[in-house]
Amino acid sequence: MKTARFIALVLLAGCFAGIIHGTANLAIVEPYLDEAIGIENQNLFSSGEEQDTPEFWVEYSSYRDWQKGGQVLAGAILGTSVGALFGIIFAFSRRSLPGNHNVKKALILAGIMWLTIYFIPFLKYPANPPTVGDPETVVLRSILYLSFIAISGFGALGFYKLSNRLDKSKKIAAVLGYAIFISVIFVAMPQNPDEVIAPMDLVNGFRAMSLIAVSIYWIALGIILGAFWQKLQPDKSLQTYTS
Amino acid sequence: MSYSEEIIVSKQAVPTFAVVILAIIFGFGLFLVGYDQGHLFSIIQGAEAFDDLFIHELTHDMRHAAGFPCH
């Protein structure tokens, strides 16, 4: 495999998909973030921690602009890093993925990864807007979220390896095995310790838009990486023989 | 008489070097966007970086939108 071409196409695909993700967030998630931060500000004024003064709003606008501006850049960074993981797994599993076109193969893998390392963890620990979340528990919540993703991802990998040893007619057993495994983990893992005190229509709207935007990322990643792979064929090289 | 023949060779083996590079990028990017609380800039800025939270603020909106616990 051509190493430089492989690395470059994987990183570019992830970066482009991440930029799409960041742009989607700006369009559909950002209004919910603004609303949630507005509630946070009101709480600060009510508690006396901050005063509703022009100076406050100048400082607020400054860092909110910085945060909003970072959406696309952070999307590109996150997209590139998750794309790197996706590229590694795609390279190892491409031949066993169904389909005769690399876009189809990449989309199938993107769907599997979306389900196992995003959607199932999201069901257990859904995204929350600002105003939800006690700073005192952020380390615990981070450990729980990352652990669940790792357990689900490595669990899926383990059952995939197991399925390779099974006859074609028995491969469904591996899928059922993963379903049972992750169901047990889902029930056994502790709940998010924080109480949701923000309005539920805001929280649910934010979660729905977050889900849509992340799903757009995975679809974009599958299409772009698959198309790049199809075009650049990093696993193939032209060799000339003279006799 | 000699002749040349061109054939496309398929090499399926994934280079270890590429896997290592991509794994490092994955870990670094995930930490930067999802978990950094001033750690990275503290290397050059010192303890002040944990108050400034430069990277945290930059990635704040994506952190929430992508599902990471933020604060």
mmCIF file of C-alpha atoms in Angstrom:
data_model
loop_
_atom_site.group_PDB
_atom_site.id
_atom_site.type_symbol
_atom_site.label_atom_id
_atom_site.label_comp_id
_atom_site.label_asym_id
_atom_site.label_seq_id
_atom_site.Cartn_x
_atom_site.Cartn_y
_atom_site.Cartn_z
ATOM 1 C CA MET A 1 0.000 0.000 0.000
ATOM 2 C CA LYS A 2 1.249 3.490 -0.792
ATOM 3 C CA THR A 3 1.761 4.909 2.695
ATOM 4 C CA ALA A 4 1.805 8.643 1.949
ATOM 5 C CA ARG A 5 -1.208 8.434 -0.358
ATOM 6 C CA PHE A 6 -3.125 6.368 2.207
ATOM 7 C CA ILE A 7 -2.422 8.798 5.078
ATOM 8 C CA ALA A 8 -3.171 11.870 2.957
ATOM 9 C CA LEU A 9 -6.516 10.643 1.647
ATOM 10 C CA VAL A 10 -7.656 9.518 5.101
ATOM 11 C CA LEU A 11 -6.764 12.854 6.732
ATOM 12 C CA LEU A 12 -8.249 14.945 3.938
ATOM 13 C CA ALA A 13 -11.484 12.943 3.954
ATOM 14 C CA GLY A 14 -11.785 13.359 7.723
ATOM 15 C CA CYS A 15 -10.990 17.065 7.540
ATOM 16 C CA PHE A 16 -13.578 17.738 4.807
ATOM 17 C CA ALA A 17 -16.244 15.719 6.637
ATOM 18 C CA GLY A 18 -15.368 17.610 9.845
ATOM 19 C CA ILE A 19 -15.772 20.976 8.121
ATOM 20 C CA ILE A 20 -19.210 19.812 6.932
ATOM 21 C CA HIS A 21 -19.987 18.784 10.527
ATOM 22 C CA GLY A 22 -18.913 22.158 11.912
ATOM 23 C CA THR A 23 -20.946 24.006 9.290
ATOM 24 C CA ALA A 24 -24.005 21.858 10.041
ATOM 25 C CA ASN A 25 -23.572 22.670 13.740
ATOM 26 C CA LEU A 26 -23.460 26.392 12.997
ATOM 27 C CA ALA A 27 -26.704 26.082 11.058
ATOM 28 C CA ILE A 28 -28.800 23.801 13.267
ATOM 29 C CA VAL A 29 -27.186 23.369 16.713
ATOM 30 C CA GLU A 30 -25.957 26.898 17.371
ATOM 31 C CA PRO A 31 -29.436 28.425 18.031
ATOM 32 C CA TYR A 32 -29.925 25.938 20.876
ATOM 33 C CA LEU A 33 -26.468 26.737 22.297
ATOM 34 C CA ASP A 34 -27.294 30.459 22.234
ATOM 35 C CA GLU A 35 -30.594 29.831 24.015
ATOM 36 C CA ALA A 36 -28.935 27.661 26.672
ATOM 37 C CA ILE A 37 -26.150 30.177 27.272
ATOM 38 C CA GLY A 38 -28.818 32.884 27.548
ATOM 39 C CA ILE A 39 -30.364 30.896 30.409
ATOM 40 C CA GLU A 40 -26.908 30.529 31.991
ATOM 41 C CA ASN A 41 -26.470 34.303 31.851
ATOM 42 C CA GLN A 42 -29.859 34.897 33.457
ATOM 43 C CA ASN A 43 -28.897 32.481 36.235
ATOM 44 C CA LEU A 44 -25.635 34.393 36.767
ATOM 45 C CA PHE A 45 -27.550 37.686 37.065
ATOM 46 C CA SER A 46 -30.148 36.148 39.416
ATOM 47 C CA SER A 47 -27.503 34.698 41.706
ATOM 48 C CA GLY A 48 -25.519 37.945 41.768
ATOM 49 C CA GLU A 49 -22.385 36.305 40.336
ATOM 50 C CA GLU A 50 -22.483 38.747 37.413
ATOM 51 C CA GLN A 51 -24.041 42.143 36.814
ATOM 52 C CA ASP A 52 -26.124 42.882 33.730
ATOM 53 C CA THR A 53 -23.839 45.664 32.548
ATOM 54 C CA PRO A 54 -22.514 46.791 29.137
ATOM 55 C CA GLU A 55 -19.061 45.547 30.201
ATOM 56 C CA PHE A 56 -20.471 42.067 30.777
ATOM 57 C CA TRP A 57 -22.018 41.972 27.305
ATOM 58 C CA VAL A 58 -18.835 43.215 25.635
ATOM 59 C CA GLU A 59 -16.866 40.415 27.272
ATOM 60 C CA TYR A 60 -19.648 37.927 26.550
ATOM 61 C CA SER A 61 -19.750 38.840 22.834
ATOM 62 C CA SER A 62 -16.002 38.519 22.623
ATOM 63 C CA TYR A 63 -15.812 34.956 23.915
ATOM 64 C CA ARG A 64 -19.029 33.841 22.202
ATOM 65 C CA ASP A 65 -17.593 34.980 18.878
ATOM 66 C CA TRP A 66 -14.458 32.989 19.690
ATOM 67 C CA GLN A 67 -16.539 29.907 20.551
ATOM 68 C CA LYS A 68 -18.714 30.170 17.440
ATOM 69 C CA GLY A 69 -15.723 30.833 15.241
ATOM 70 C CA GLY A 70 -14.105 27.715 16.626
ATOM 71 C CA GLN A 71 -16.992 25.480 15.532
ATOM 72 C CA VAL A 72 -15.649 24.848 12.036
ATOM 73 C CA LEU A 73 -11.995 24.659 13.107
ATOM 74 C CA ALA A 74 -12.851 22.249 15.928
ATOM 75 C CA GLY A 75 -14.970 20.304 13.432
ATOM 76 C CA ALA A 76 -11.982 20.000 11.128
ATOM 77 C CA ILE A 77 -9.733 18.804 13.989
ATOM 78 C CA LEU A 78 -12.267 16.339 15.397
ATOM 79 C CA GLY A 79 -13.226 15.195 11.897
ATOM 80 C CA THR A 80 -9.597 14.566 10.993
ATOM 81 C CA SER A 81 -8.937 12.600 14.167
ATOM 82 C CA VAL A 82 -12.062 10.421 13.952
ATOM 83 C CA GLY A 83 -11.389 10.072 10.228
ATOM 84 C CA ALA A 84 -7.916 8.729 11.093
ATOM 85 C CA LEU A 85 -9.497 5.964 13.188
ATOM 86 C CA PHE A 86 -12.024 5.300 10.429
ATOM 87 C CA GLY A 87 -9.236 5.086 7.847
ATOM 88 C CA ILE A 88 -7.286 2.516 9.875
ATOM 89 C CA ILE A 89 -10.353 0.307 10.313
ATOM 90 C CA PHE A 90 -11.395 0.735 6.679
ATOM 91 C CA ALA A 91 -7.955 -0.295 5.452
ATOM 92 C CA PHE A 92 -8.021 -3.472 7.534
ATOM 93 C CA SER A 93 -11.652 -4.427 6.871
ATOM 94 C CA ARG A 94 -12.233 -3.202 3.288
ATOM 95 C CA ARG A 95 -11.994 -6.618 1.659
ATOM 96 C CA SER A 96 -14.534 -8.162 4.010
ATOM 97 C CA LEU A 97 -17.048 -5.315 3.727
ATOM 98 C CA PRO A 98 -19.961 -6.021 1.378
ATOM 99 C CA GLY A 99 -20.283 -4.145 -1.910
ATOM 100 C CA ASN A 100 -18.251 -3.779 -5.079
ATOM 101 C CA HIS A 101 -17.582 -0.031 -4.803
ATOM 102 C CA ASN A 102 -15.451 1.655 -2.181
ATOM 103 C CA VAL A 103 -18.085 4.318 -1.454
ATOM 104 C CA LYS A 104 -20.592 1.596 -0.616
ATOM 105 C CA LYS A 105 -18.049 -0.241 1.538
ATOM 106 C CA ALA A 106 -17.067 2.975 3.360
ATOM 107 C CA LEU A 107 -20.703 3.906 3.957
ATOM 108 C CA ILE A 108 -21.413 0.481 5.457
ATOM 109 C CA LEU A 109 -18.426 0.806 7.795
ATOM 110 C CA ALA A 110 -19.446 4.379 8.650
ATOM 111 C CA GLY A 111 -22.914 3.069 9.547
ATOM 112 C CA ILE A 112 -21.442 0.377 11.804
ATOM 113 C CA MET A 113 -19.109 2.838 13.541
ATOM 114 C CA TRP A 114 -21.863 5.450 13.849
ATOM 115 C CA LEU A 115 -24.008 2.843 15.604
ATOM 116 C CA THR A 116 -21.376 1.352 17.889
ATOM 117 C CA ILE A 117 -19.200 4.295 18.910
ATOM 118 C CA TYR A 118 -21.693 7.128 18.570
ATOM 119 C CA PHE A 119 -25.395 6.261 18.613
ATOM 120 C CA ILE A 120 -25.461 3.580 21.322
ATOM 121 C CA PRO A 121 -23.228 5.687 23.650
ATOM 122 C CA PHE A 122 -25.460 8.676 22.784
ATOM 123 C CA LEU A 123 -28.534 6.738 23.980
ATOM 124 C CA LYS A 124 -26.819 6.114 27.329
ATOM 125 C CA TYR A 125 -25.119 9.482 27.703
ATOM 126 C CA PRO A 126 -26.900 11.943 25.379
ATOM 127 C CA ALA A 127 -25.386 15.277 24.446
ATOM 128 C CA ASN A 128 -26.324 18.176 26.693
ATOM 129 C CA PRO A 129 -26.362 21.920 26.069
ATOM 130 C CA PRO A 130 -24.714 24.429 28.424
ATOM 131 C CA THR A 131 -26.715 24.896 31.674
ATOM 132 C CA VAL A 132 -26.874 21.108 32.015
ATOM 133 C CA GLY A 133 -23.873 19.683 33.815
ATOM 134 C CA ASP A 134 -22.226 20.196 37.164
ATOM 135 C CA PRO A 135 -18.547 21.191 36.753
ATOM 136 C CA GLU A 136 -17.767 19.045 39.800
ATOM 137 C CA THR A 137 -18.752 15.871 37.902
ATOM 138 C CA VAL A 138 -17.190 16.610 34.522
ATOM 139 C CA VAL A 139 -14.244 14.225 35.041
ATOM 140 C CA LEU A 140 -16.557 11.379 36.091
ATOM 141 C CA ARG A 141 -18.886 12.051 33.136
ATOM 142 C CA SER A 142 -15.936 12.161 30.736
ATOM 143 C CA ILE A 143 -14.611 8.837 32.028
ATOM 144 C CA LEU A 144 -18.052 7.234 31.780
ATOM 145 C CA TYR A 145 -18.647 8.492 28.227
ATOM 146 C CA LEU A 146 -15.218 7.519 26.912
ATOM 147 C CA SER A 147 -15.375 4.141 28.673
ATOM 148 C CA PHE A 148 -18.736 3.335 27.138
ATOM 149 C CA ILE A 149 -17.471 4.258 23.661
ATOM 150 C CA ALA A 150 -14.345 2.123 24.150
ATOM 151 C CA ILE A 151 -16.291 -0.860 25.515
ATOM 152 C CA SER A 152 -18.813 -0.674 22.674
ATOM 153 C CA GLY A 153 -16.141 -0.228 20.004
ATOM 154 C CA PHE A 154 -13.842 -2.990 21.249
ATOM 155 C CA GLY A 155 -16.889 -5.203 21.853
ATOM 156 C CA ALA A 156 -17.971 -4.761 18.234
ATOM 157 C CA LEU A 157 -14.424 -5.506 17.084
ATOM 158 C CA GLY A 158 -14.275 -8.644 19.217
ATOM 159 C CA PHE A 159 -17.567 -9.985 17.907
ATOM 160 C CA TYR A 160 -16.494 -9.144 14.335
ATOM 161 C CA LYS A 161 -13.323 -11.220 14.866
ATOM 162 C CA LEU A 162 -15.482 -14.000 16.268
ATOM 163 C CA SER A 163 -17.800 -13.853 13.252
ATOM 164 C CA ASN A 164 -14.818 -14.506 10.948
ATOM 165 C CA ARG A 165 -14.456 -17.909 12.564
ATOM 166 C CA LEU A 166 -18.120 -18.800 12.067
ATOM 167 C CA ASP A 167 -19.818 -20.288 9.030
ATOM 168 C CA LYS A 168 -21.724 -17.823 6.873
ATOM 169 C CA SER A 169 -25.065 -19.152 8.136
ATOM 170 C CA LYS A 170 -24.018 -18.619 11.756
ATOM 171 C CA LYS A 171 -22.596 -15.091 11.492
ATOM 172 C CA ILE A 172 -25.846 -13.640 12.825
ATOM 173 C CA ALA A 173 -24.851 -15.191 16.176
ATOM 174 C CA ALA A 174 -22.010 -12.651 16.424
ATOM 175 C CA VAL A 175 -24.454 -9.768 15.852
ATOM 176 C CA LEU A 176 -26.795 -11.169 18.508
ATOM 177 C CA GLY A 177 -23.805 -11.662 20.803
ATOM 178 C CA TYR A 178 -22.824 -7.998 20.466
ATOM 179 C CA ALA A 179 -26.452 -6.915 21.028
ATOM 180 C CA ILE A 180 -26.659 -8.912 24.256
ATOM 181 C CA PHE A 181 -23.192 -7.762 25.370
ATOM 182 C CA ILE A 182 -23.886 -4.059 24.836
ATOM 183 C CA SER A 183 -27.347 -4.350 26.403
ATOM 184 C CA VAL A 184 -25.768 -5.717 29.590
ATOM 185 C CA ILE A 185 -23.148 -2.952 29.569
ATOM 186 C CA PHE A 186 -25.870 -0.364 28.898
ATOM 187 C CA VAL A 187 -27.779 -1.407 32.001
ATOM 188 C CA ALA A 188 -24.671 -1.933 34.161
ATOM 189 C CA MET A 189 -22.962 1.415 33.469
ATOM 190 C CA PRO A 190 -23.834 4.196 35.945
ATOM 191 C CA GLN A 191 -26.237 6.927 34.910
ATOM 192 C CA ASN A 192 -25.128 10.494 34.246
ATOM 193 C CA PRO A 193 -25.057 11.844 37.829
ATOM 194 C CA ASP A 194 -26.307 15.322 36.856
ATOM 195 C CA GLU A 195 -29.926 16.331 37.099
ATOM 196 C CA VAL A 196 -31.328 18.044 33.999
ATOM 197 C CA ILE A 197 -32.768 21.346 35.221
ATOM 198 C CA ALA A 198 -32.953 23.138 31.846
ATOM 199 C CA PRO A 199 -36.279 23.213 29.949
ATOM 200 C CA MET A 200 -36.771 19.792 28.346
ATOM 201 C CA ASP A 201 -37.911 21.191 24.984
ATOM 202 C CA LEU A 202 -34.563 22.997 24.753
ATOM 203 C CA VAL A 203 -32.617 19.893 25.811
ATOM 204 C CA ASN A 204 -34.515 17.565 23.462
ATOM 205 C CA GLY A 205 -34.256 19.996 20.542
ATOM 206 C CA PHE A 206 -30.525 20.344 21.145
ATOM 207 C CA ARG A 207 -30.062 16.565 21.304
ATOM 208 C CA ALA A 208 -32.035 16.006 18.087
ATOM 209 C CA MET A 209 -29.994 18.604 16.172
ATOM 210 C CA SER A 210 -26.747 17.260 17.628
ATOM 211 C CA LEU A 211 -27.720 13.752 16.491
ATOM 212 C CA ILE A 212 -28.524 14.984 12.978
ATOM 213 C CA ALA A 213 -25.260 16.934 12.678
ATOM 214 C CA VAL A 214 -23.078 14.030 13.868
ATOM 215 C CA SER A 215 -24.958 11.679 11.516
ATOM 216 C CA ILE A 216 -24.241 14.085 8.641
ATOM 217 C CA TYR A 217 -20.559 13.824 9.574
ATOM 218 C CA TRP A 218 -20.522 10.023 9.391
ATOM 219 C CA ILE A 219 -22.368 9.976 6.056
ATOM 220 C CA ALA A 220 -20.012 12.612 4.636
ATOM 221 C CA LEU A 221 -16.974 10.714 5.937
ATOM 222 C CA GLY A 222 -18.115 7.469 4.296
ATOM 223 C CA ILE A 223 -18.838 9.119 0.958
ATOM 224 C CA ILE A 224 -15.678 11.250 0.823
ATOM 225 C CA LEU A 225 -13.229 8.595 2.023
ATOM 226 C CA GLY A 226 -14.828 5.951 -0.200
ATOM 227 C CA ALA A 227 -14.663 8.260 -3.229
ATOM 228 C CA PHE A 228 -11.027 9.184 -2.518
ATOM 229 C CA TRP A 229 -10.115 5.512 -2.120
ATOM 230 C CA GLN A 230 -11.905 4.622 -5.339
ATOM 231 C CA LYS A 231 -10.110 7.383 -7.222
ATOM 232 C CA LEU A 232 -6.620 7.112 -5.709
ATOM 233 C CA GLN A 233 -6.458 3.325 -5.085
ATOM 234 C CA PRO A 234 -3.710 3.505 -2.417
ATOM 235 C CA ASP A 235 -3.569 -0.294 -2.257
ATOM 236 C CA LYS A 236 -2.719 -0.688 -5.941
ATOM 237 C CA SER A 237 0.429 0.127 -7.865
ATOM 238 C CA LEU A 238 1.439 -0.116 -11.501
ATOM 239 C CA GLN A 239 4.476 -2.323 -12.073
ATOM 240 C CA THR A 240 6.407 -2.734 -15.320
ATOM 241 C CA TYR A 241 8.061 -6.016 -16.249
ATOM 242 C CA THR A 242 10.562 -6.250 -19.096
ATOM 243 C CA SER A 243 11.514 -9.573 -20.596
ATOM 244 C CA MET B 1 13.215 -9.373 -28.909
ATOM 245 C CA SER B 2 12.240 -7.881 -25.528
ATOM 246 C CA TYR B 3 8.907 -6.456 -24.501
ATOM 247 C CA SER B 4 7.457 -4.632 -21.491
ATOM 248 C CA GLU B 5 4.316 -5.498 -19.641
ATOM 249 C CA GLU B 6 2.511 -3.269 -17.154
ATOM 250 C CA ILE B 7 0.307 -4.845 -14.547
ATOM 251 C CA ILE B 8 -1.604 -3.440 -11.575
ATOM 252 C CA VAL B 9 -0.426 -5.064 -8.375
ATOM 253 C CA SER B 10 -2.740 -5.020 -5.373
ATOM 254 C CA LYS B 11 -0.956 -4.769 -2.028
ATOM 255 C CA GLN B 12 -3.416 -5.233 0.806
ATOM 256 C CA ALA B 13 -1.007 -5.032 3.751
ATOM 257 C CA VAL B 14 -1.612 -1.885 5.806
ATOM 258 C CA PRO B 15 1.712 -0.150 6.620
ATOM 259 C CA THR B 16 2.469 -0.136 10.334
ATOM 260 C CA PHE B 17 3.981 3.344 10.035
ATOM 261 C CA ALA B 18 0.697 4.703 8.643
ATOM 262 C CA VAL B 19 -1.315 3.029 11.399
ATOM 263 C CA VAL B 20 0.934 4.547 14.088
ATOM 264 C CA ILE B 21 0.735 8.042 12.565
ATOM 265 C CA LEU B 22 -3.053 7.876 12.184
ATOM 266 C CA ALA B 23 -3.500 6.464 15.708
ATOM 267 C CA ILE B 24 -1.459 9.357 17.158
ATOM 268 C CA ILE B 25 -3.528 11.885 15.193
ATOM 269 C CA PHE B 26 -6.710 10.213 16.412
ATOM 270 C CA GLY B 27 -5.676 10.361 20.050
ATOM 271 C CA PHE B 28 -4.314 13.889 19.893
ATOM 272 C CA GLY B 29 -7.330 15.331 18.032
ATOM 273 C CA LEU B 30 -9.818 13.585 20.303
ATOM 274 C CA PHE B 31 -8.057 14.920 23.395
ATOM 275 C CA LEU B 32 -7.781 18.428 21.967
ATOM 276 C CA VAL B 33 -11.447 18.801 21.049
ATOM 277 C CA GLY B 34 -13.017 16.606 23.708
ATOM 278 C CA TYR B 35 -10.959 16.856 26.850
ATOM 279 C CA ASP B 36 -8.311 19.586 26.937
ATOM 280 C CA GLN B 37 -8.797 21.943 29.906
ATOM 281 C CA GLY B 38 -5.660 23.998 29.387
ATOM 282 C CA HIS B 39 -3.256 21.017 29.446
ATOM 283 C CA LEU B 40 -1.738 21.596 26.013
ATOM 284 C CA PHE B 41 -1.000 25.301 26.427
ATOM 285 C CA SER B 42 0.224 24.763 29.982
ATOM 286 C CA ILE B 43 3.360 23.234 28.448
ATOM 287 C CA ILE B 44 4.451 26.695 27.308
ATOM 288 C CA GLN B 45 2.134 29.008 29.253
ATOM 289 C CA GLY B 46 2.274 27.358 32.659
ATOM 290 C CA ALA B 47 -0.574 27.234 35.195
ATOM 291 C CA GLU B 48 -2.203 30.312 33.673
ATOM 292 C CA ALA B 49 -3.384 28.127 30.778
ATOM 293 C CA PHE B 50 -5.787 26.303 33.123
ATOM 294 C CA ASP B 51 -7.533 29.628 33.810
ATOM 295 C CA ASP B 52 -7.467 30.960 30.239
ATOM 296 C CA LEU B 53 -8.876 27.705 28.788
ATOM 297 C CA PHE B 54 -7.934 28.882 25.307
ATOM 298 C CA ILE B 55 -8.527 25.506 23.591
ATOM 299 C CA HIS B 56 -11.571 24.722 25.738
ATOM 300 C CA GLU B 57 -13.300 27.920 24.632
ATOM 301 C CA LEU B 58 -12.281 27.409 21.009
ATOM 302 C CA THR B 59 -13.744 23.903 20.938
ATOM 303 C CA HIS B 60 -16.587 24.663 23.378
ATOM 304 C CA ASP B 61 -19.484 24.616 20.928
ATOM 305 C CA MET B 62 -18.238 21.559 19.043
ATOM 306 C CA ARG B 63 -17.621 19.805 22.363
ATOM 307 C CA HIS B 64 -21.270 20.214 23.327
ATOM 308 C CA ALA B 65 -22.596 19.510 19.829
ATOM 309 C CA ALA B 66 -20.550 16.321 19.404
ATOM 310 C CA GLY B 67 -21.739 14.924 22.739
ATOM 311 C CA PHE B 68 -18.658 15.362 24.945
ATOM 312 C CA PRO B 69 -19.224 16.320 28.579
ATOM 313 C CA CYS B 70 -18.110 19.950 28.819
ATOM 314 C CA HIS B 71 -18.877 21.558 32.176
#
